[in-house]
């Protein structure tokens, strides 16, 4: 069995004391790759360090993969009071972070999460868009897949991606995409991929998305520690099996067939 979680935050403090158990359960469940995603300079450093530490243990089989990101709100450097997002970050110097990511490009499988967030920030949309364009151009220059956060800005993300990547230069993965059917259709036609979290078990939106999108454009993710499918358990990579089960049910094929196709997608797009 080869399962993959293409987007989660195992570097989160909530996993500090139980990493060993979480990795054990992931391996038991058949997970072969977990892409841990950074969101700002500090998290990006943490993610690289964590991957190095975990992967240096022989029986972990290089299970952790790295995606370095620039979360749109962190890029603005707004305070907790301004956004309601429970953290303060220093405004990110994009050029400096691009240099850092480029320096580590051989250690990463993607750039993300990046994109737009109009939920937490209502006042700096033009600045967000400008940053996003710069980020896309940078990612194109280092030729990596790009993982997109598009909360309450799904259409704007698709528009900008279409303008900046007219030749479909790099693979685009829409993570936890909440756009409507029209936007799902448009992004699918543009060749974008979608990564689906395990809370699909209770959310009709993701079930509809899986119904609409061909299997060769789908991925499994968890966004752990968030988006758990279970009310009493924190999300973790081993739960991608819940997404696989639901996909199999919707596509009316076996779990094995889903698993195999998702793994093939992963190898094709993320390259290992
Ligand atoms: Zn995330």
Tab-separated table of C-alpha atoms and ligand atoms in Angstrom:
chain	number	residue	atom	x	y	z
A	1	UNK	CA	0.000	0.000	0.000
A	2	UNK	CA	1.308	3.474	-0.895
A	3	UNK	CA	-0.609	6.376	0.564
A	4	UNK	CA	0.406	10.012	0.541
A	5	UNK	CA	-0.503	13.118	2.528
A	6	UNK	CA	0.452	15.990	0.212
A	7	UNK	CA	-0.234	18.764	2.716
A	8	UNK	CA	0.021	18.934	6.503
A	9	UNK	CA	1.769	20.825	9.288
A	10	UNK	CA	3.565	18.181	11.364
A	11	UNK	CA	5.946	20.921	12.505
A	12	UNK	CA	3.058	22.354	14.577
A	13	UNK	CA	3.708	22.520	18.329
A	14	UNK	CA	0.718	20.231	18.906
A	15	UNK	CA	2.738	17.338	17.460
A	16	UNK	CA	5.855	17.976	19.476
A	17	UNK	CA	5.304	15.308	22.078
A	18	UNK	CA	3.683	12.589	20.016
A	19	UNK	CA	5.589	12.630	16.729
A	20	UNK	CA	6.809	9.086	17.174
A	21	UNK	CA	3.324	7.641	17.614
A	22	UNK	CA	1.955	9.685	14.722
A	23	UNK	CA	4.657	8.465	12.353
A	24	UNK	CA	4.155	4.919	13.582
A	25	UNK	CA	0.423	5.074	12.877
A	26	UNK	CA	1.108	6.657	9.476
A	27	UNK	CA	3.495	3.871	8.516
A	28	UNK	CA	1.052	1.249	9.804
A	29	UNK	CA	-1.628	2.790	7.599
A	30	UNK	CA	0.619	2.505	4.539
A	31	UNK	CA	1.684	6.137	4.226
A	32	UNK	CA	4.852	6.405	2.165
A	33	UNK	CA	5.155	10.190	1.895
A	34	UNK	CA	4.054	13.104	4.064
A	35	UNK	CA	4.565	16.583	2.660
A	36	UNK	CA	5.045	19.017	5.553
A	37	UNK	CA	4.255	22.595	4.600
A	38	UNK	CA	5.800	25.785	5.907
A	39	UNK	CA	3.935	29.084	6.043
A	40	UNK	CA	6.557	31.701	6.972
A	41	UNK	CA	10.339	31.992	7.473
A	42	UNK	CA	10.336	30.505	10.981
A	43	UNK	CA	8.074	27.597	10.023
A	44	UNK	CA	10.054	26.965	6.844
A	45	UNK	CA	13.231	26.536	8.899
A	46	UNK	CA	11.376	24.255	11.327
A	47	UNK	CA	10.011	22.089	8.523
A	48	UNK	CA	13.461	21.603	6.982
A	49	UNK	CA	14.943	20.713	10.364
A	50	UNK	CA	12.129	18.325	11.208
A	51	UNK	CA	12.456	16.495	7.880
A	52	UNK	CA	16.198	16.185	8.319
A	53	UNK	CA	15.800	14.832	11.835
A	54	UNK	CA	13.041	12.337	11.030
A	55	UNK	CA	14.523	11.171	7.738
A	56	UNK	CA	17.950	10.566	9.273
A	57	UNK	CA	16.454	7.580	11.102
A	58	UNK	CA	16.839	4.615	8.820
A	59	UNK	CA	13.485	2.968	9.414
A	60	UNK	CA	11.637	6.157	8.495
A	61	UNK	CA	12.446	5.673	4.780
A	62	UNK	CA	12.590	9.383	4.003
A	63	UNK	CA	8.902	9.601	4.781
A	64	UNK	CA	8.875	13.376	5.330
A	65	UNK	CA	8.948	15.663	2.288
A	66	UNK	CA	9.237	19.412	2.446
A	67	UNK	CA	7.159	22.202	0.960
A	68	UNK	CA	8.231	25.739	1.842
A	69	UNK	CA	5.561	28.401	1.836
A	70	UNK	CA	4.602	32.003	2.313
A	71	UNK	CA	1.108	32.201	3.755
A	72	UNK	CA	-0.606	35.339	2.415
A	73	UNK	CA	-1.477	36.785	5.824
A	74	UNK	CA	2.023	36.229	7.178
A	75	UNK	CA	3.409	37.932	4.087
A	76	UNK	CA	1.485	41.079	5.039
A	77	UNK	CA	2.777	41.007	8.598
A	78	UNK	CA	-0.532	41.927	10.199
A	79	UNK	CA	-0.986	41.683	13.944
A	80	UNK	CA	-3.380	39.329	15.662
A	81	UNK	CA	-5.658	42.247	16.492
A	82	UNK	CA	-5.937	43.251	12.842
A	83	UNK	CA	-6.911	39.856	11.457
A	84	UNK	CA	-8.341	37.678	14.212
A	85	UNK	CA	-5.888	34.989	13.084
A	86	UNK	CA	-4.376	33.806	16.356
A	87	UNK	CA	-0.781	34.729	15.661
A	88	UNK	CA	1.419	37.718	14.983
A	89	UNK	CA	4.070	37.556	12.339
A	90	UNK	CA	6.662	39.919	11.148
A	91	UNK	CA	6.110	41.156	7.617
A	92	UNK	CA	7.923	38.760	5.305
A	93	UNK	CA	10.681	40.093	3.110
A	94	UNK	CA	9.721	38.204	-0.051
A	95	UNK	CA	13.051	38.546	-1.832
A	96	UNK	CA	14.899	37.259	1.194
A	97	UNK	CA	12.573	34.280	1.552
A	98	UNK	CA	12.818	33.505	-2.172
A	99	UNK	CA	16.592	33.317	-1.725
A	100	UNK	CA	16.154	30.965	1.225
A	101	UNK	CA	13.784	28.698	-0.700
A	102	UNK	CA	16.007	28.707	-3.759
A	103	UNK	CA	19.004	27.772	-1.648
A	104	UNK	CA	17.070	24.750	-0.396
A	105	UNK	CA	15.384	23.852	-3.664
A	106	UNK	CA	16.959	20.412	-3.840
A	107	UNK	CA	15.460	19.561	-0.460
A	108	UNK	CA	11.873	20.441	-1.348
A	109	UNK	CA	9.141	18.818	-3.443
A	110	UNK	CA	6.932	21.907	-3.800
A	111	UNK	CA	6.375	25.526	-2.831
A	112	UNK	CA	3.324	26.157	-0.659
A	113	UNK	CA	1.216	27.019	0.866
A	114	UNK	CA	0.951	30.305	-0.960
A	115	UNK	CA	-2.008	32.177	-2.424
A	116	UNK	CA	-4.698	34.554	-1.230
A	117	UNK	CA	-6.761	34.703	1.954
A	118	UNK	CA	-9.697	37.105	1.951
A	119	UNK	CA	-11.185	35.524	5.070
A	120	UNK	CA	-8.644	36.791	7.613
A	121	UNK	CA	-7.747	39.973	5.753
A	122	UNK	CA	-10.351	42.280	4.273
A	123	UNK	CA	-8.254	45.386	3.695
A	124	UNK	CA	-5.103	44.528	1.763
A	125	UNK	CA	-6.361	42.510	-1.194
A	126	UNK	CA	-4.334	44.380	-3.793
A	127	UNK	CA	-1.166	43.897	-1.776
A	128	UNK	CA	-1.991	40.197	-1.406
A	129	UNK	CA	-2.489	39.856	-5.159
A	130	UNK	CA	0.748	41.644	-5.908
A	131	UNK	CA	2.632	39.356	-3.513
A	132	UNK	CA	0.966	36.292	-5.029
A	133	UNK	CA	2.062	37.276	-8.540
A	134	UNK	CA	5.652	37.735	-7.371
A	135	UNK	CA	5.536	34.353	-5.663
A	136	UNK	CA	4.190	32.566	-8.757
A	137	UNK	CA	6.937	34.101	-10.908
A	138	UNK	CA	9.532	32.956	-8.406
A	139	UNK	CA	8.138	29.410	-8.230
A	140	UNK	CA	8.113	29.254	-12.014
A	141	UNK	CA	11.787	30.239	-12.035
A	142	UNK	CA	12.756	27.327	-9.787
A	143	UNK	CA	10.340	24.975	-11.563
A	144	UNK	CA	8.484	23.405	-8.638
A	145	UNK	CA	4.814	22.493	-8.164
A	146	UNK	CA	2.854	25.214	-6.378
A	147	UNK	CA	0.365	24.467	-3.565
A	148	UNK	CA	-2.411	27.038	-3.343
A	149	UNK	CA	-4.335	28.345	-0.346
A	150	UNK	CA	-7.372	30.210	-1.714
A	151	UNK	CA	-9.710	30.869	1.195
A	152	UNK	CA	-12.596	33.144	0.154
A	153	UNK	CA	-10.501	34.128	-2.870
A	154	UNK	CA	-10.913	31.106	-5.097
A	155	UNK	CA	-11.830	32.986	-8.261
A	156	UNK	CA	-9.065	35.549	-7.780
A	157	UNK	CA	-6.500	32.768	-7.309
A	158	UNK	CA	-7.583	31.001	-10.491
A	159	UNK	CA	-7.573	34.279	-12.444
A	160	UNK	CA	-4.057	35.184	-11.346
A	161	UNK	CA	-2.723	31.667	-11.907
A	162	UNK	CA	-4.176	31.694	-15.407
A	163	UNK	CA	-2.567	35.054	-16.174
A	164	UNK	CA	0.820	34.214	-14.685
A	165	UNK	CA	1.055	30.659	-16.039
A	166	UNK	CA	-0.394	30.881	-19.558
A	167	UNK	CA	1.702	27.942	-20.713
A	168	UNK	CA	0.827	25.799	-17.676
A	169	UNK	CA	4.540	25.896	-16.829
A	170	UNK	CA	4.294	24.229	-13.413
A	171	UNK	CA	1.746	21.924	-11.731
A	172	UNK	CA	-0.832	23.736	-9.596
A	173	UNK	CA	-2.389	22.017	-6.581
A	174	UNK	CA	-5.484	23.659	-5.098
A	175	UNK	CA	-5.402	22.688	-1.429
A	176	UNK	CA	-8.741	22.386	0.440
A	177	UNK	CA	-10.497	24.150	-2.403
A	178	UNK	CA	-13.828	25.663	-1.328
A	179	UNK	CA	-14.873	27.338	-4.588
A	180	UNK	CA	-18.231	26.638	-6.199
A	181	UNK	CA	-18.962	24.154	-8.980
A	182	UNK	CA	-18.289	26.654	-11.728
A	183	UNK	CA	-14.821	27.327	-10.302
A	184	UNK	CA	-14.123	23.627	-9.756
A	185	UNK	CA	-14.942	23.066	-13.417
A	186	UNK	CA	-12.773	25.959	-14.556
A	187	UNK	CA	-9.760	24.910	-12.471
A	188	UNK	CA	-10.158	21.317	-13.663
A	189	UNK	CA	-10.182	22.447	-17.286
A	190	UNK	CA	-7.034	24.472	-16.631
A	191	UNK	CA	-5.397	21.216	-15.546
A	192	UNK	CA	-5.079	22.076	-11.871
A	193	UNK	CA	-4.975	19.378	-9.218
A	194	UNK	CA	-7.048	19.315	-6.040
A	195	UNK	CA	-5.973	17.865	-2.701
A	196	UNK	CA	-8.842	16.629	-0.579
A	197	UNK	CA	-8.833	16.486	3.230
A	198	UNK	CA	-10.387	13.655	5.298
A	199	UNK	CA	-13.264	15.814	6.520
A	200	UNK	CA	-14.743	14.911	3.126
A	201	UNK	CA	-16.554	12.243	5.161
A	202	UNK	CA	-18.835	14.954	6.510
A	203	UNK	CA	-18.633	17.734	3.916
A	204	UNK	CA	-20.819	17.481	0.823
A	205	UNK	CA	-18.689	20.155	-0.853
A	206	UNK	CA	-15.622	17.897	-1.126
A	207	UNK	CA	-17.800	14.939	-2.146
A	208	UNK	CA	-19.129	17.022	-5.039
A	209	UNK	CA	-15.589	18.087	-5.928
A	210	UNK	CA	-14.432	14.452	-6.083
A	211	UNK	CA	-17.454	13.602	-8.219
A	212	UNK	CA	-16.555	16.350	-10.695
A	213	UNK	CA	-12.768	16.024	-10.939
A	214	UNK	CA	-11.079	13.114	-12.763
A	215	UNK	CA	-9.049	10.855	-10.486
A	216	UNK	CA	-5.813	11.745	-12.261
A	217	UNK	CA	-6.200	15.317	-10.961
A	218	UNK	CA	-6.836	14.413	-7.322
A	219	UNK	CA	-4.624	14.133	-4.247
A	220	UNK	CA	-5.126	13.218	-0.605
A	221	UNK	CA	-4.065	15.586	2.168
A	222	UNK	CA	-4.905	16.159	5.827
A	223	UNK	CA	-3.896	19.754	6.666
A	224	UNK	CA	-3.216	18.246	10.107
A	225	UNK	CA	-3.543	19.329	12.873
A	226	UNK	CA	-6.665	20.940	11.367
A	227	UNK	CA	-9.693	19.525	9.495
A	228	UNK	CA	-10.100	16.264	11.381
A	229	UNK	CA	-12.794	13.884	10.132
A	230	UNK	CA	-13.488	12.874	13.749
A	231	UNK	CA	-14.960	15.171	16.407
A	232	UNK	CA	-12.837	13.717	19.211
A	233	UNK	CA	-9.488	13.224	17.483
A	234	UNK	CA	-6.824	15.585	16.217
A	235	UNK	CA	-6.155	15.174	12.508
A	236	UNK	CA	-3.018	13.284	11.436
A	237	UNK	CA	-1.557	11.766	8.238
A	238	UNK	CA	-2.897	8.239	8.880
A	239	UNK	CA	-6.409	9.626	8.313
A	240	UNK	CA	-5.872	10.018	4.557
A	241	UNK	CA	-7.399	6.545	4.355
A	242	UNK	CA	-10.766	8.185	5.106
A	243	UNK	CA	-10.454	10.290	1.946
A	244	UNK	CA	-9.430	7.225	-0.073
A	245	UNK	CA	-12.501	5.313	1.140
A	246	UNK	CA	-14.834	8.156	0.261
A	247	UNK	CA	-13.237	8.654	-3.156
A	248	UNK	CA	-13.653	4.941	-3.902
A	249	UNK	CA	-17.307	5.108	-2.934
A	250	UNK	CA	-17.958	8.183	-5.094
A	251	UNK	CA	-15.995	6.962	-8.123
A	252	UNK	CA	-17.436	3.435	-7.721
A	253	UNK	CA	-14.051	1.737	-7.886
A	254	UNK	CA	-11.955	-0.119	-5.300
A	255	UNK	CA	-9.876	1.603	-2.635
A	256	UNK	CA	-6.816	-0.050	-4.199
A	257	UNK	CA	-7.522	1.567	-7.547
A	258	UNK	CA	-7.906	4.991	-5.926
A	259	UNK	CA	-4.744	4.529	-3.916
A	260	UNK	CA	-2.732	3.501	-6.928
A	261	UNK	CA	-3.877	6.434	-9.056
A	262	UNK	CA	-3.256	8.981	-6.274
A	263	UNK	CA	0.222	7.571	-5.749
A	264	UNK	CA	0.916	7.779	-9.490
A	265	UNK	CA	-0.269	11.391	-9.450
A	266	UNK	CA	2.069	12.079	-6.558
A	267	UNK	CA	5.100	10.581	-8.313
A	268	UNK	CA	4.265	12.456	-11.503
A	269	UNK	CA	3.772	15.855	-9.877
A	270	UNK	CA	6.024	15.868	-6.796
A	271	UNK	CA	8.606	13.623	-8.374
A	272	UNK	CA	9.488	11.074	-5.711
B	1	LIG	ZN1	-2.287	24.105	5.456
